[in-house]
Short mmCIF file of C-alpha atoms in Angstrom, two decimals:
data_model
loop_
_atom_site.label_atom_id
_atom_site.label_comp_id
_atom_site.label_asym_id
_atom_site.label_seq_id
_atom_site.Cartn_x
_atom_site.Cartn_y
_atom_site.Cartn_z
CA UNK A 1 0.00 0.00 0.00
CA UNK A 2 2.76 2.47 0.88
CA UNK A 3 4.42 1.58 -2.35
CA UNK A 4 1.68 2.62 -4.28
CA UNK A 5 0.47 5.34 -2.31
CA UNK A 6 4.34 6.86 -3.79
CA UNK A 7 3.53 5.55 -7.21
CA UNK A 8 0.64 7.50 -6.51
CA UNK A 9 2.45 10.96 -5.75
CA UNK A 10 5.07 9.99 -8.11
CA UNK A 11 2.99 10.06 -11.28
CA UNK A 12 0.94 12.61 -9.88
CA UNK A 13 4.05 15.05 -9.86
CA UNK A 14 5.33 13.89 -13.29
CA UNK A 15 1.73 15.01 -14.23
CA UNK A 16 1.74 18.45 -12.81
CA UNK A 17 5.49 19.06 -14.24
CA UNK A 18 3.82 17.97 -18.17
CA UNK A 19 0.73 20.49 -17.37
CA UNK A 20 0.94 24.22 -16.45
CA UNK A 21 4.09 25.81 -15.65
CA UNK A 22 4.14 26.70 -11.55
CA UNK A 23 6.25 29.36 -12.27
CA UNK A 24 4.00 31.08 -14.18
CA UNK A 25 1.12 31.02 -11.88
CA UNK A 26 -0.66 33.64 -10.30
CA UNK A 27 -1.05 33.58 -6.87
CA UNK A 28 -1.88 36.83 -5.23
CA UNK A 29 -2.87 38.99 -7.32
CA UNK A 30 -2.68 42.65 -5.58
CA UNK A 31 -6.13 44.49 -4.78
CA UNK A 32 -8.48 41.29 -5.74
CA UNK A 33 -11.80 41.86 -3.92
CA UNK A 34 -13.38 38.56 -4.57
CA UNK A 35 -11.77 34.66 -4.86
CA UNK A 36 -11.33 33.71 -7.94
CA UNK A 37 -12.94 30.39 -8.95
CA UNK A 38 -10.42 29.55 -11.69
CA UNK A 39 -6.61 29.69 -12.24
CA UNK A 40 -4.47 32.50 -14.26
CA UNK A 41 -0.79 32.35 -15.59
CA UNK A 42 1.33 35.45 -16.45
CA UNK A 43 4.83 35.04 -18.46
CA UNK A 44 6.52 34.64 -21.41
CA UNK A 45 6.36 33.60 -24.63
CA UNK A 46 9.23 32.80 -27.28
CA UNK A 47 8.46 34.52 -30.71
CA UNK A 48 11.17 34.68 -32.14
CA UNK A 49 15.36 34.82 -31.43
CA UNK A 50 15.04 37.83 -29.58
CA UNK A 51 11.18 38.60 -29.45
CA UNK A 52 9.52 37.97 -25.78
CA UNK A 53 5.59 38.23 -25.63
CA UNK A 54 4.04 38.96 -22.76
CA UNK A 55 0.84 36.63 -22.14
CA UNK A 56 -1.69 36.11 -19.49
CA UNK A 57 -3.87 33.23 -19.49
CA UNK A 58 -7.33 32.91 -17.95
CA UNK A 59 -8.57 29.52 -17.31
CA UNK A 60 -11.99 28.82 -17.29
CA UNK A 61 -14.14 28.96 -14.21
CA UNK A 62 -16.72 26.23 -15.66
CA UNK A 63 -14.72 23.29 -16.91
CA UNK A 64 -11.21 24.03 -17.63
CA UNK A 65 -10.27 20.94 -18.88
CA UNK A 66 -12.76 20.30 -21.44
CA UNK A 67 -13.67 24.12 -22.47
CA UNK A 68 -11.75 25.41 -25.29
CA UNK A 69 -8.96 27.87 -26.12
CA UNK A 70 -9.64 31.61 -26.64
CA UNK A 71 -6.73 33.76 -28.13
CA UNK A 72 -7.54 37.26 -27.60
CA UNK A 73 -5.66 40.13 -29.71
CA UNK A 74 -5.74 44.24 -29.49
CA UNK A 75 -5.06 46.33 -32.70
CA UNK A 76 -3.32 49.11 -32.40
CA UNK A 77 -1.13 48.63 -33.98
CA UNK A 78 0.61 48.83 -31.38
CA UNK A 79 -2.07 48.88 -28.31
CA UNK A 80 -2.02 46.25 -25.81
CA UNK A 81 -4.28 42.90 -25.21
CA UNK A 82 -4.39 43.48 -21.28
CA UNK A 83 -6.71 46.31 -22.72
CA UNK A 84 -9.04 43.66 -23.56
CA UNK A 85 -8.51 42.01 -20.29
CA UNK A 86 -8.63 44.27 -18.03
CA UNK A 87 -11.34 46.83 -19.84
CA UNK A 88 -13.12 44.84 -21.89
CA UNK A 89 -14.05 40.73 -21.68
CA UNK A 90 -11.68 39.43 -18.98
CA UNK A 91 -12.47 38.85 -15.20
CA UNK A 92 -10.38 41.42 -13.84
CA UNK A 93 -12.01 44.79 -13.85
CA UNK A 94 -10.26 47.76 -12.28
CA UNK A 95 -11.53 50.60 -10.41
CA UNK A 96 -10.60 52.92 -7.26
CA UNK A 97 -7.81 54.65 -9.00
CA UNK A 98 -5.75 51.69 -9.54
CA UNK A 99 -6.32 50.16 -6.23
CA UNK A 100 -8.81 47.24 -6.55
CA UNK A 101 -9.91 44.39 -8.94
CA UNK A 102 -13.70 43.91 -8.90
CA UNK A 103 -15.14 40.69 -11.12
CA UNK A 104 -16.50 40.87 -14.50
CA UNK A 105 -19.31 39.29 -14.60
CA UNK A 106 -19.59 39.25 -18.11
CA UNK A 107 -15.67 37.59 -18.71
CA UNK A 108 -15.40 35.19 -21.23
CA UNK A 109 -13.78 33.00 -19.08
CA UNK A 110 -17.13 31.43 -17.63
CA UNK A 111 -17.20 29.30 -20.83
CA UNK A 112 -13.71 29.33 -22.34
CA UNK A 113 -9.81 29.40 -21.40
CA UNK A 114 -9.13 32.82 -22.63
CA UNK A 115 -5.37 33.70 -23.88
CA UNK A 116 -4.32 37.27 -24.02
CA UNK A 117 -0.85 37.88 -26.24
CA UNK A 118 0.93 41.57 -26.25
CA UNK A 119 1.85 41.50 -29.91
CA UNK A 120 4.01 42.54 -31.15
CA UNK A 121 7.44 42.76 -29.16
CA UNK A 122 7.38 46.53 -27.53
CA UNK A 123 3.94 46.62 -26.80
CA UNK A 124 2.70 46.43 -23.39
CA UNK A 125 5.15 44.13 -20.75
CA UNK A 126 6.80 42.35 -24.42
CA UNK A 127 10.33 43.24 -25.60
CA UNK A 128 13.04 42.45 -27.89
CA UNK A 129 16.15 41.63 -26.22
CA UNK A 130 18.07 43.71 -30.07
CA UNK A 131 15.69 46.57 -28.85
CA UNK A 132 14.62 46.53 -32.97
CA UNK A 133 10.84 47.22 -32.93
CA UNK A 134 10.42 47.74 -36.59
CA UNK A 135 7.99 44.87 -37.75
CA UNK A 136 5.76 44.07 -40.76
CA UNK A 137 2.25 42.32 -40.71
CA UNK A 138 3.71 39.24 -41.59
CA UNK A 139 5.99 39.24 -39.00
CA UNK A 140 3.69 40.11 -36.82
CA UNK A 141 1.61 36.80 -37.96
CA UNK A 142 4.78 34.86 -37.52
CA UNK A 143 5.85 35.81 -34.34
CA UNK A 144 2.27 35.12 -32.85
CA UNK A 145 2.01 32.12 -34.63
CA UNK A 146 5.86 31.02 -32.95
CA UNK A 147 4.82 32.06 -29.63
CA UNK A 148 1.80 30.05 -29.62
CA UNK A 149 4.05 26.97 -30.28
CA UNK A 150 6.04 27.91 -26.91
CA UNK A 151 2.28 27.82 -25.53
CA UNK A 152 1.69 24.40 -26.21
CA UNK A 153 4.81 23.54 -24.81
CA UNK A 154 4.35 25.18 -21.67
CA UNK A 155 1.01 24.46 -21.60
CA UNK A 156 0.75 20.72 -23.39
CA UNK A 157 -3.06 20.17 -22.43
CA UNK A 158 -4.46 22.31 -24.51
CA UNK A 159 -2.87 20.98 -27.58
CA UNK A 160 -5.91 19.49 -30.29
CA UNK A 161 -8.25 21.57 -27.80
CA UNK A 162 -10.90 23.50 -29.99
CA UNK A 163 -9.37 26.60 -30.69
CA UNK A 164 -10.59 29.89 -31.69
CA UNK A 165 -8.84 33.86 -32.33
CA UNK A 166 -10.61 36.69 -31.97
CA UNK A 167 -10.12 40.04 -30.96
CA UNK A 168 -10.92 43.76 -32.39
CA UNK A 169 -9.83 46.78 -34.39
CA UNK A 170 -6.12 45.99 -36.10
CA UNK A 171 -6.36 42.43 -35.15
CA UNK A 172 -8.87 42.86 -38.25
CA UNK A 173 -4.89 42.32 -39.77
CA UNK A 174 -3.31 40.28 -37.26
CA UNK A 175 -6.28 37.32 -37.04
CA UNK A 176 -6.36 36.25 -40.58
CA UNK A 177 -2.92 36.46 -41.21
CA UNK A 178 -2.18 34.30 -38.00
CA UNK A 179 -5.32 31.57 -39.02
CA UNK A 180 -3.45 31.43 -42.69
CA UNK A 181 -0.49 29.81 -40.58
CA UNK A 182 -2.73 27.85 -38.30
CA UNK A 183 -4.41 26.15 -41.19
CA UNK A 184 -1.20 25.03 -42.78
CA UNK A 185 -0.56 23.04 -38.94
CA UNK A 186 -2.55 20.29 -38.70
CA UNK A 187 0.06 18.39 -36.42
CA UNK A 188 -0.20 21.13 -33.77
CA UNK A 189 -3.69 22.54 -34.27
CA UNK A 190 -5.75 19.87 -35.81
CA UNK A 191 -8.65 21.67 -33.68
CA UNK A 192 -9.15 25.11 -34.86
CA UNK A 193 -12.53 26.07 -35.15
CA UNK A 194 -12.69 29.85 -36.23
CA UNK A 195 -11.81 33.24 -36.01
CA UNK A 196 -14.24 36.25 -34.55
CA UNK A 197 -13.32 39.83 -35.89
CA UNK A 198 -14.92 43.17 -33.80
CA UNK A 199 -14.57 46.09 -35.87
CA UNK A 200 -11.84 44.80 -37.42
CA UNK A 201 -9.57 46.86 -40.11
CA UNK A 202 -10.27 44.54 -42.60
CA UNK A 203 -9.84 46.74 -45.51
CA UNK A 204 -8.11 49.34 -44.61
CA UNK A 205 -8.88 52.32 -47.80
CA UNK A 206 -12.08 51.43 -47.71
CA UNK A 207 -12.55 52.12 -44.24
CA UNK A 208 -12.03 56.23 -45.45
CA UNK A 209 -14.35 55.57 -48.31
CA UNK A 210 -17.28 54.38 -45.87
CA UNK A 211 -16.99 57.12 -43.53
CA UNK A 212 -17.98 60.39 -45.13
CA UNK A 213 -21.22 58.83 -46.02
CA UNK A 214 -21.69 56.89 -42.20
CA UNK A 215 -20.81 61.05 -41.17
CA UNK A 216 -23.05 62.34 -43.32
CA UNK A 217 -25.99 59.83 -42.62
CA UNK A 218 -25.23 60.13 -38.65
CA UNK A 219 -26.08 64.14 -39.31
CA UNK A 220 -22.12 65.46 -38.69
CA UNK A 221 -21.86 66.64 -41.94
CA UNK A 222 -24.02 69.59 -43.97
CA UNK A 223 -25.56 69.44 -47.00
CA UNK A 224 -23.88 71.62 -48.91
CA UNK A 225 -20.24 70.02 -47.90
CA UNK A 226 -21.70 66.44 -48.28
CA UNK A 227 -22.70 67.80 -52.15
CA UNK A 228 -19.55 69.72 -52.78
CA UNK A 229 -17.31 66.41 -52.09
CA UNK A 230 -19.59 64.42 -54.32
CA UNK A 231 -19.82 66.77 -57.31
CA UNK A 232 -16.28 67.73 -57.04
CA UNK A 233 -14.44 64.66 -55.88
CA UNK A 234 -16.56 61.63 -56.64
CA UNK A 235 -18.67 62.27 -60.20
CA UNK A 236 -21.86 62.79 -58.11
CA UNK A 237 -21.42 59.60 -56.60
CA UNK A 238 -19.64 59.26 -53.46
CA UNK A 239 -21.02 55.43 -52.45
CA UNK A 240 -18.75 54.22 -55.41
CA UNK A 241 -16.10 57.23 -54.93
CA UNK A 242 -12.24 56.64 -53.79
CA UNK A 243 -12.19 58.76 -50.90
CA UNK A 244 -8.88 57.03 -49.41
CA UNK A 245 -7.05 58.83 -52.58
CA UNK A 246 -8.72 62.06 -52.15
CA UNK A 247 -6.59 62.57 -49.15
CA UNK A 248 -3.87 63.30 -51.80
CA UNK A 249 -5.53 65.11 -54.19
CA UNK A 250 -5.00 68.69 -53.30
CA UNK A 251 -8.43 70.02 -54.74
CA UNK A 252 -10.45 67.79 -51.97
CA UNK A 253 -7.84 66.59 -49.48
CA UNK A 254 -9.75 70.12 -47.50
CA UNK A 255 -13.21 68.84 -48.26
CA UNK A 256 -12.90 65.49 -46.92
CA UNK A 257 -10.48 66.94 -43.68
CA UNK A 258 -13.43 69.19 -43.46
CA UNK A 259 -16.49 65.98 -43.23
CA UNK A 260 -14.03 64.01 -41.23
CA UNK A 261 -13.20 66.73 -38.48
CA UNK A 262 -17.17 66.37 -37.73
CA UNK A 263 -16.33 64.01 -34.15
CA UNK A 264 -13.51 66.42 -33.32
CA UNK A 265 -15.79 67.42 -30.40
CA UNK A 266 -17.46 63.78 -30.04
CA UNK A 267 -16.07 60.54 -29.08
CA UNK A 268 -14.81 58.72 -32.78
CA UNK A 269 -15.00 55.17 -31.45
CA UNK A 270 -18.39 55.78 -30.01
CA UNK A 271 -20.74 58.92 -31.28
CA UNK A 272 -22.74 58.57 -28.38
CA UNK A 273 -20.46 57.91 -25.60
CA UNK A 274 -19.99 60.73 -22.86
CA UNK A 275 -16.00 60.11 -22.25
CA UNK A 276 -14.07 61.77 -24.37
CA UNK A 277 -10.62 61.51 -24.21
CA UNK A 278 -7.33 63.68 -24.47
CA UNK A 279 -6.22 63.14 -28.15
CA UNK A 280 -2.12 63.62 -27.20
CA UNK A 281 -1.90 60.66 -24.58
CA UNK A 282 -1.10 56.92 -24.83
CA UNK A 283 -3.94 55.91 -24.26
CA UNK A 284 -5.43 53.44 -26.81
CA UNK A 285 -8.30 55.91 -28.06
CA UNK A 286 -5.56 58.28 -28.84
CA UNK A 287 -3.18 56.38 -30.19
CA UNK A 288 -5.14 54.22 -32.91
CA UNK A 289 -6.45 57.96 -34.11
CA UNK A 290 -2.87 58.90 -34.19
CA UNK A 291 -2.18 56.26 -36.17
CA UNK A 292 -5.66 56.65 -38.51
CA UNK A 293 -4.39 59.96 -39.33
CA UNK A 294 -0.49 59.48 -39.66
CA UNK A 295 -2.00 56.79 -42.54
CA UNK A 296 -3.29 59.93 -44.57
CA UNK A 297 -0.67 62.41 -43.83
CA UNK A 298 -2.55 64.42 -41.20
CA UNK A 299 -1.28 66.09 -38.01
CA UNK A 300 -1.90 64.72 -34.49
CA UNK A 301 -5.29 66.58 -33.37
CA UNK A 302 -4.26 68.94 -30.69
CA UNK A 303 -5.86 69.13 -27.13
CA UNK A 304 -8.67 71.28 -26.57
CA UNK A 305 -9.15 71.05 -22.70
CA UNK A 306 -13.12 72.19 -23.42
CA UNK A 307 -14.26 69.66 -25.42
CA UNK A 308 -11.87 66.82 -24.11
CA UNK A 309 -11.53 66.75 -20.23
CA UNK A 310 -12.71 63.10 -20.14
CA UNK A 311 -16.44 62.91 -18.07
CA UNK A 312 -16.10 59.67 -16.98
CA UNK A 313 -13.47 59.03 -13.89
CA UNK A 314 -11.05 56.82 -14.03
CA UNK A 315 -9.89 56.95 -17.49
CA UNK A 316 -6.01 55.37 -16.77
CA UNK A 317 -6.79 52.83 -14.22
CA UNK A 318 -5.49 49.95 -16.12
CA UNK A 319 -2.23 52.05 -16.65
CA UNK A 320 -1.62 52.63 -13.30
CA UNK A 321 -2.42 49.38 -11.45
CA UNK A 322 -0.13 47.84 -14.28
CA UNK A 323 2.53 49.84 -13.08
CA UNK A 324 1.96 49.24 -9.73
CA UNK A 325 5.41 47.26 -8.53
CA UNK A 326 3.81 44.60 -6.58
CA UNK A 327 1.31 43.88 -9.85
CA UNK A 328 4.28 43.39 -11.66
CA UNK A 329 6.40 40.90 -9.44
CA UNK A 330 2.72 38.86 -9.15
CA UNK A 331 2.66 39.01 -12.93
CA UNK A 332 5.93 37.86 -13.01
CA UNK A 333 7.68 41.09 -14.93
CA UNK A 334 11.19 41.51 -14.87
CA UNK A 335 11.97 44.48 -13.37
CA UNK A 336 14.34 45.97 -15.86
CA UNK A 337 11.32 46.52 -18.64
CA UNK A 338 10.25 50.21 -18.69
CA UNK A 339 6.58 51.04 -17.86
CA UNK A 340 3.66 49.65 -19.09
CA UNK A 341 1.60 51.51 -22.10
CA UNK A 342 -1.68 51.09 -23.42
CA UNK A 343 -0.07 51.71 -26.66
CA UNK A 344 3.46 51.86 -27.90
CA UNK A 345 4.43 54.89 -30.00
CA UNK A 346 7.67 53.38 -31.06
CA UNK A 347 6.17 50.17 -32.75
CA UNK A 348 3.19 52.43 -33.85
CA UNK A 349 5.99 54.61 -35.71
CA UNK A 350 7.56 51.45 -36.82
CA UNK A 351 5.50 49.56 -37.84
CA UNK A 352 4.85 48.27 -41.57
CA UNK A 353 1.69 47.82 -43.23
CA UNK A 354 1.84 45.58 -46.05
CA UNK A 355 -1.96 43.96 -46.15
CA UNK A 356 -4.35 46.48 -46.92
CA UNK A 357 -7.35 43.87 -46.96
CA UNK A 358 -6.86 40.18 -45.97
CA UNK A 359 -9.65 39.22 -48.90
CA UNK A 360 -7.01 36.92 -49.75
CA UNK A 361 -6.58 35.25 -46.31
CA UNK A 362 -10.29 35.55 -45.86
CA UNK A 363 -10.59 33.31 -48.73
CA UNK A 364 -8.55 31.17 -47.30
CA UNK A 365 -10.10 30.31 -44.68
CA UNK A 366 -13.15 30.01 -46.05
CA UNK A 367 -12.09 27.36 -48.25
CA UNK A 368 -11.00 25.46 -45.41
CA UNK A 369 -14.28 25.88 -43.50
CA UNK A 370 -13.64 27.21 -40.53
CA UNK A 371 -15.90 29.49 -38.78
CA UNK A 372 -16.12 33.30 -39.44
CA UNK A 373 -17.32 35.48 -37.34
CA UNK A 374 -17.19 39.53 -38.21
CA UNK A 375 -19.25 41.88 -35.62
CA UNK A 376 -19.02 45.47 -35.21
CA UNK A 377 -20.50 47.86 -32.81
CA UNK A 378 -22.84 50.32 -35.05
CA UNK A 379 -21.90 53.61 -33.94
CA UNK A 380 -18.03 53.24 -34.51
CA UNK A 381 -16.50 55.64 -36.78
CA UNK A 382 -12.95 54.27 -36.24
CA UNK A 383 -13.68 51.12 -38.54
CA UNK A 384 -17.57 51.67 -39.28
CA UNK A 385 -19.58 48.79 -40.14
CA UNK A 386 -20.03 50.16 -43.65
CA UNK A 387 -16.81 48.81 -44.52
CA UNK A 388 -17.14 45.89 -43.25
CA UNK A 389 -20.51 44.79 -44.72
CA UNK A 390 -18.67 46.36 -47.91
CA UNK A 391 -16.13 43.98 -47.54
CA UNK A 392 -18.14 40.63 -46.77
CA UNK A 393 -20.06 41.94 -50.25
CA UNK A 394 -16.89 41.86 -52.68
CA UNK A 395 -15.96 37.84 -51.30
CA UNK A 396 -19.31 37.50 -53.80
CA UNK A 397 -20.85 34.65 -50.89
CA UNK A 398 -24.35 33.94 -51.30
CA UNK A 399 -26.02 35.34 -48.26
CA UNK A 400 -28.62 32.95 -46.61
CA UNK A 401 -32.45 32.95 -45.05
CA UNK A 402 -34.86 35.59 -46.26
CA UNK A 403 -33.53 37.38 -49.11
CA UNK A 404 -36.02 40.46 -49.44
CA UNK A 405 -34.84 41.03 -45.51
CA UNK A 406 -31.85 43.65 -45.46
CA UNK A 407 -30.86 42.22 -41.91
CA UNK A 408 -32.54 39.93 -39.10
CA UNK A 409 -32.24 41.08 -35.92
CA UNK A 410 -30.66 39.02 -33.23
CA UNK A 411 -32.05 39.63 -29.31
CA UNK A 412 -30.09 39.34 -26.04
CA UNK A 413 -32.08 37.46 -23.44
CA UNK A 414 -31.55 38.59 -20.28
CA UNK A 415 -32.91 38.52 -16.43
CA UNK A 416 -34.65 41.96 -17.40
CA UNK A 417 -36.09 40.74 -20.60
CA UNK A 418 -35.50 40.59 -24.25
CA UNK A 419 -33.75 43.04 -26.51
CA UNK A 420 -33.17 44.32 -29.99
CA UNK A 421 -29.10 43.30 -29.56
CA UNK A 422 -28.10 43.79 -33.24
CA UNK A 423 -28.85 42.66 -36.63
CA UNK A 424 -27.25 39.87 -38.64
CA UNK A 425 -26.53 38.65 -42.09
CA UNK A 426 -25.43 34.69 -42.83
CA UNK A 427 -23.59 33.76 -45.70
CA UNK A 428 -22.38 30.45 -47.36
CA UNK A 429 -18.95 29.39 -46.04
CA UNK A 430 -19.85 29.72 -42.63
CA UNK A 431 -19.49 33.93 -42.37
CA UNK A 432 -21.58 35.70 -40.37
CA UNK A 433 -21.57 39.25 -40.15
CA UNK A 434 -23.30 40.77 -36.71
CA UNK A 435 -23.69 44.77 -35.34
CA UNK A 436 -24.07 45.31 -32.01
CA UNK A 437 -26.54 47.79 -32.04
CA UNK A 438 -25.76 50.81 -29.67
CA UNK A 439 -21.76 49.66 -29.58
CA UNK A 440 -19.21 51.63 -30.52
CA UNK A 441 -15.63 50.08 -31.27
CA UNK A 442 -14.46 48.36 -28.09
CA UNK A 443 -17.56 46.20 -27.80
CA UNK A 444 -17.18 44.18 -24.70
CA UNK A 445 -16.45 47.15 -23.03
CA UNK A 446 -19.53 49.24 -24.33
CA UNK A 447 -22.08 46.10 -24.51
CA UNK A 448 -20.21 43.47 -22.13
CA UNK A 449 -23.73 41.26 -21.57
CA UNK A 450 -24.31 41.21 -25.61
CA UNK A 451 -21.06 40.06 -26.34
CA UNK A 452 -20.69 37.79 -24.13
CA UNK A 453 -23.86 36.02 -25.19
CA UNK A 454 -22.34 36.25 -28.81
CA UNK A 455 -18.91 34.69 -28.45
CA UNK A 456 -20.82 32.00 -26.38
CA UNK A 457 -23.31 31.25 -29.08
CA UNK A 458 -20.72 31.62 -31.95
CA UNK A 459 -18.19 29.10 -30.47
CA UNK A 460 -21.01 26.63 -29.57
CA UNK A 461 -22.59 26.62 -32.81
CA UNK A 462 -26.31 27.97 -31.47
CA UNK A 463 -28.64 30.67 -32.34
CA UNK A 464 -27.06 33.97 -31.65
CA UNK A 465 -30.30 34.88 -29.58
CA UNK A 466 -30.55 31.92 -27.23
CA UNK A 467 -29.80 32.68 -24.22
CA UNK A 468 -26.71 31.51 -21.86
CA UNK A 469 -26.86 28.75 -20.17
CA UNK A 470 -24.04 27.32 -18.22
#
């Protein structure tokens, strides 16, 4: 009996040691006011020779062992994925000025082991031990895809687990890319299931085209400028017209500054949101508009302190608990990286774009049929849902159910009822293109309850209306 009751330990050990790494756990994570019901693990990742990404993992609180993998990615780029986490769909919620972690009831993690990458190297607690930033999108895909092998290796249980990516904005980039390399590994991901997109960047020039009309139509635009653009720039047609090219043609680039500066007083990721937000900071608002309008040539917009000063409190929370020392040594961050950013201005400024749409990889993945999932809140100006709708359009799939129906709506059932949620189109090859009606671009952060219902539906192959159950 003794004998085996050491076998017993023995091969329980050798277990452990082939499972999660102990180093990487968790265990007291500063300013937690509840007990968590499920594990997390904080460390490193191997992209590359001398590329380091940062990851945190959140197990599931329902049934870690069975539930599937979750990569979550931020956009950017440039901005980081603890955004996501710690804003937006994860468990840990920040408030009190950086000094406590209240529960999301709304995480992700109640039905899924949910991965958050900082990608590339420079952004958020990632580095490069060459201190060369400069990266392209395929890089980018590369290194992600790279790191992810180091995953499975740390983390052998979850390899030929279902796996999906999602994430928002950028990502739009960084997912398909990343499932292109995915598909072509059977051996290591014979499970992948599908990709979900939020207001992804999925073709970037068209995004410009879309959004004087979505300005004009959301009553930010007059008349006579809305008619001056289209007779003088776009042959009296402006839903056809290259708007993305006007920006260098010196006879409208004016006109079309002109429509666009019509949220310069307004919130551009949400047109109905009450926080605004200082334009010059690091903060991941400012930064991917920084980046929208280094794209076209434009100037930084300068702060106006009257239309600006943010009216919600709390705005840098997540920037100062992640800088908090003891958050860092429970995260396990060496001390010698510099401070945590939202966003990184250096790989922002560095950064190469070489896929302006991913119709290609979208194609791609279609043909290997895999799920596609591409939402977007419907009050976004950032990446508008125009675009994207525009974009589903030119992959010429036939779209599905009622035909003479522009969209269906889908509902969120709740404890307080049912809702309108959104509206949704289904196409052949498994794409389905949702808004989140009311949502600007961060959408688990602005609609936390309909998104959640969403992925949950999405990755479990049910009606985007039925209701949670776990």
């Amino acid at each position: 009996m003794k004998l085996l009751s050491i076998l017993f330990i023995f091969v329980s050990s050798y277990s452990f040691c082939l499972a999660a790494p102990a180093t990487d756990k968790v265990n007291d994570l500063p300013g937690l006011t509840f007990t968590p019901d499920f594990f997390h693990y904080s460390g490193y990742l191997r992209a590359w020779t001398d590329k380091y990404l940062h990851y945190w993992l959140t197990e599931s609180s329902r049934a870690p062992t069975q539930d599937p993998l979750v990569l979550w990615l931020n956009g950017g780029p440039g901005c980081s994925s603890l955004d996501g986490l710690i804003e937006e769909l994860g468990p840990f919620h920040v408030k009190d000025f950086g000094n406590s972690i209240y529960y999301n009831e709304y995480a992700w993690n109640k039905f899924a082991n949910v991965l958050f990458l900082e990608s590339p190297a420079g952004v958020g607690y990632s580095y490069s031990t060459n201190f060369n930033l400069t990266v392209s999108d395929d890089e980018v895909s590369l290194h992600n895809y790279m790191a992810l092998l180091d995953f499975l290796s740390k983390f052998p249980e979850y390899k030929g687990r279902d796996f999906w990516i999602t994430g928002e904005s950028y990502a739009g980039v960084y997912i398909p890319t990343l499932a292109v390399r995915i598909l072509n590994d059977k051996k290591n991901f014979p499970n992948f299931k599908g990709v979900a997109i939020g207001n992804g960047a999925l073709n970037f020039p068209n995004n410009y085209n879309t959004m004087v009309p979505f300005y004009y139509y959301h009553a930010l635009v007059r008349d006579d400028l809305y008619n001056d653009i289209a007779r003088n720039c776009c042959n009296n047609n402006i839903g056809t017209c290259d708007i993305y090219s006007k920006f260098f043609d010196p006879n409208c680039r004016d006109k079309v500054i002109n429509a666009l500066d019509g949220t310069n007083e307004l919130n551009m990721y949400n047109l109905y949101d009450v926080c605004y937000y200082n334009p010059t900071t690091n903060l991941k608002k400012a930064f991917i508009e920084r980046q929208m309008r280094i794209a076209v040539g434009l100037p930084a917009r300068k702060h106006n302190a009257a239309t600006t000063v943010p009216l919600c409190a709390q705005t840098n929370n997540t920037h100062v608990y992640l800088n908090r020392a003891d958050v860092r040594k429970s995260l396990h961050i060496p001390s010698s990286l510099p401070a945590w950013e939202e966003c990184s201005d250096q790989v922002g400024k560095n950064y190469v774009v070489t896929h302006f749409n991913v119709i290609p990889e979208f194609q791609t993945m279609i043909a290997a049929g895999i799920k596609i999932l591409v939402y977007n809140g419907d009050v976004d100006t950032a990446c508008n849902s125009i675009m994207n709708q525009q974009f589903l359009t030119s992959l010429n799939l036939t779209v599905l159910g009622e035909q003479e129906k522009v969209n269906e709506a889908w509902h969120y059932s709740g404890q307080t009822g049912t809702a309108v949620a959104g509206f949704q189109t289904k196409f052949a090859g498994n794409v389905d293109f949702l808004t989140v009606r009311g949502s600007g671009h961060f959408v688990p952060e602005d609609k936390p309850k309909e998104s959640q219902q969403m992925i949950f539906n999405f990755i479990n192959n049910k009606d985007y209306s039925t209701p949670i159950q776990l």
